[in-house]
């Protein structure tokens, strides 16, 4: 065993959209091939290096491994592991971290949201979007979800969205629906989808409203500057991974806030759909094809 490390028998590994970008060589970080994708694992500790004193064999833990999670066993530095609250199942625990910390970082640290205001969320039936619905509601925001299927909209509504809009409506219809539901315009937009939705949602923002740049699943939007000027709107970048790397202590504190909300039931990470580990390629394809409501976990 390597010094300062522990061995984990993996019981679930979360699947994220970013994993698909990694394997297609489309992510900003390009690891040398061959590599094993997978960032988030949960399992039992089976071995501990002699110099590790605060972890014991048999403990159920989460580890943010960066890469290599699609495995039945991982060896990670002990400082990377988190002991989990019993309230989270293995599947929930393996799929909540990236999604919830992105949502929390965006809404709390970047937007400084105020309770009672309106939040419009794209891609709201899965991944970071669904987490933003849950976090937004827990922070007292009034949430409007945008998603493509009944299943995804139902999941978002179950997590507390007051209204749900079909993302397959026209750009104008989505904008008008958001304005009508919020009584004139929304205060925040959380957008992991991008593409055409970027401009649509910018135009749905009220005075001093903030558009949060989260992701570009449907392409990088070109936002017209005149629409930012009008009504004194703001566009705010959100790079949770980059920030967490530079601010590990603040990220740990944020994780503790999120875990406290999970432990007392204010946040409810979704129970994921599970695929056998051998079907990892199918899982990535189904995620990219927008077939999955909620999250996916691979089970060795
Ligand atoms: N900024 C950050 O710090 C940060 C952190 C983590 C992830 N991200 C980014 O957030 C984005 C979403 O990640 P995720 O893990 O939440 O992904 P996900 O679970 O796959 O969700 C993405 C959603 O996007 C929607 N979508 C709209 N147009 C699409 C298209 N052309 N192709 C595929 N999906 C489309 C789908 O919802 P509908 O079918 O309902 O439209 C889908 O459910 C990614 O770009 C990722 O890189 C950013």
XYZ file of N, CA, C and O and ligand atoms in Angstrom, residues 16-18 21 98 102 123 126-129 146-148 152 167 192-193 213-218 238-241 287-288 290 292 294-295, ligand 1:
184
model
N -20.935 11.439 -14.861
C -21.207 12.848 -15.139
C -21.014 13.137 -16.623
O -20.243 12.448 -17.303
N -21.700 14.177 -17.106
C -21.569 14.576 -18.507
C -20.105 14.814 -18.869
O -19.645 14.484 -19.960
N -19.370 15.359 -17.908
C -17.956 15.659 -18.133
C -17.159 14.384 -18.465
O -16.200 14.429 -19.243
N -17.158 13.975 -22.055
C -16.262 14.943 -22.714
C -14.820 14.454 -22.615
O -14.051 14.533 -23.585
N -20.466 16.436 -7.284
C -20.203 17.431 -8.340
C -21.446 18.287 -8.599
O -21.362 19.507 -8.713
N -21.564 22.247 -7.376
C -21.666 23.226 -8.467
C -22.864 24.143 -8.231
O -22.761 25.372 -8.329
N -31.937 22.337 -18.216
C -31.455 20.975 -17.942
C -31.875 20.536 -16.547
O -31.136 19.832 -15.845
N -31.944 16.681 -14.686
C -30.799 15.774 -14.457
C -29.595 16.579 -13.978
O -29.583 17.812 -14.045
N -28.597 15.850 -13.486
C -27.282 16.406 -13.190
C -27.276 17.705 -12.407
O -27.986 17.871 -11.410
N -26.442 18.641 -12.865
C -26.261 19.890 -12.129
C -27.533 20.743 -12.125
O -27.745 21.549 -11.214
N -28.381 20.568 -13.145
C -29.636 21.326 -13.202
C -30.596 20.885 -12.104
O -31.150 21.715 -11.368
N -36.790 23.991 -16.564
C -36.945 23.797 -18.008
C -36.329 22.449 -18.356
O -35.148 22.213 -18.071
N -37.136 21.541 -18.923
C -36.638 20.199 -19.252
C -37.481 19.621 -20.384
O -38.586 20.094 -20.658
N -36.946 18.555 -21.018
C -37.525 18.111 -22.292
C -38.598 17.038 -22.199
O -39.340 16.837 -23.146
N -38.531 14.109 -16.684
C -37.564 15.080 -16.154
C -38.285 16.235 -15.468
O -37.866 16.697 -14.398
N -38.685 22.246 -22.658
C -37.554 22.874 -23.366
C -37.692 22.746 -24.880
O -36.930 23.359 -25.628
N -26.895 25.226 -17.436
C -25.880 24.241 -17.843
C -26.012 23.830 -19.309
O -25.150 23.143 -19.831
N -27.080 24.265 -19.982
C -27.354 23.804 -21.357
C -26.716 24.724 -22.397
O -26.078 24.272 -23.348
N -23.411 31.357 -15.906
C -22.852 30.506 -16.966
C -22.367 29.210 -16.318
O -21.376 29.220 -15.578
N -23.054 28.096 -16.591
C -22.701 26.826 -15.951
C -22.095 25.836 -16.939
O -21.099 25.174 -16.648
N -22.699 25.674 -18.112
C -22.187 24.669 -19.051
C -22.713 24.877 -20.462
O -23.553 25.752 -20.711
N -22.213 24.042 -21.357
C -22.470 24.259 -22.787
C -22.878 22.962 -23.474
O -22.386 22.640 -24.560
N -23.771 22.221 -22.835
C -24.177 20.932 -23.396
C -24.692 21.091 -24.825
O -24.423 20.265 -25.691
N -25.422 22.177 -25.103
C -25.974 22.397 -26.442
C -25.146 23.429 -27.226
O -25.607 23.944 -28.239
N -19.213 30.678 -13.621
C -19.199 29.706 -12.512
C -18.257 28.570 -12.891
O -18.551 27.800 -13.813
N -17.118 28.484 -12.212
C -16.156 27.402 -12.464
C -15.842 26.750 -11.123
O -14.838 27.065 -10.493
N -16.759 25.853 -10.711
C -16.604 25.258 -9.382
C -15.284 24.497 -9.268
O -14.541 24.673 -8.298
N -14.967 23.647 -10.278
C -13.756 22.824 -10.198
C -12.502 23.680 -10.063
O -11.631 23.403 -9.227
N -26.574 9.089 -21.410
C -26.536 10.435 -20.819
C -26.434 11.476 -21.938
O -27.170 12.461 -21.957
N -25.538 11.216 -22.877
C -25.366 12.171 -23.973
C -26.635 12.273 -24.826
O -26.959 13.342 -25.337
N -29.593 12.214 -23.788
C -30.629 12.854 -22.956
C -31.716 11.879 -22.533
O -32.861 12.267 -22.301
N -31.738 10.033 -19.795
C -31.795 9.736 -18.364
C -32.344 10.909 -17.554
O -31.819 12.020 -17.623
N -32.607 12.366 -13.907
C -31.860 12.179 -12.662
C -30.390 11.933 -12.921
O -29.768 12.644 -13.702
N -29.829 10.928 -12.263
C -28.393 10.651 -12.367
C -28.182 9.164 -12.674
O -29.075 8.352 -12.493
N -19.549 25.293 -14.249
C -19.232 24.279 -13.494
O -18.537 24.422 -12.479
C -19.714 22.897 -13.878
C -19.617 21.812 -12.994
C -20.116 20.573 -13.381
C -20.695 20.427 -14.648
N -20.744 21.487 -15.485
C -21.332 21.393 -16.833
O -22.730 21.283 -16.737
C -23.214 20.672 -17.928
C -24.242 19.616 -17.560
O -23.602 18.535 -16.891
P -24.503 17.390 -16.214
O -23.560 16.414 -15.599
O -25.574 17.998 -15.420
O -25.154 16.728 -17.524
P -26.488 15.867 -17.716
O -26.870 15.204 -16.437
O -26.274 15.063 -18.921
O -27.613 16.972 -18.022
C -27.544 17.766 -19.167
C -28.956 18.117 -19.622
O -28.799 19.027 -20.715
C -29.969 18.981 -21.499
N -29.671 19.165 -22.921
C -30.132 20.189 -23.664
N -29.657 20.145 -24.900
C -28.867 19.050 -24.976
C -28.115 18.489 -26.025
N -28.041 19.054 -27.244
N -27.422 17.352 -25.748
C -27.468 16.783 -24.527
N -28.202 17.318 -23.486
C -28.892 18.443 -23.723
C -30.641 17.665 -21.214
O -31.860 18.004 -20.595
P -33.203 18.067 -21.458
O -33.278 16.773 -22.200
O -34.240 18.218 -20.423
O -33.067 19.243 -22.341
C -29.757 16.959 -20.202
O -30.562 16.287 -19.253
C -21.985 20.153 -18.677
O -21.686 21.063 -19.716
C -20.895 20.175 -17.632
O -19.613 20.350 -18.211
C -20.279 22.715 -15.116
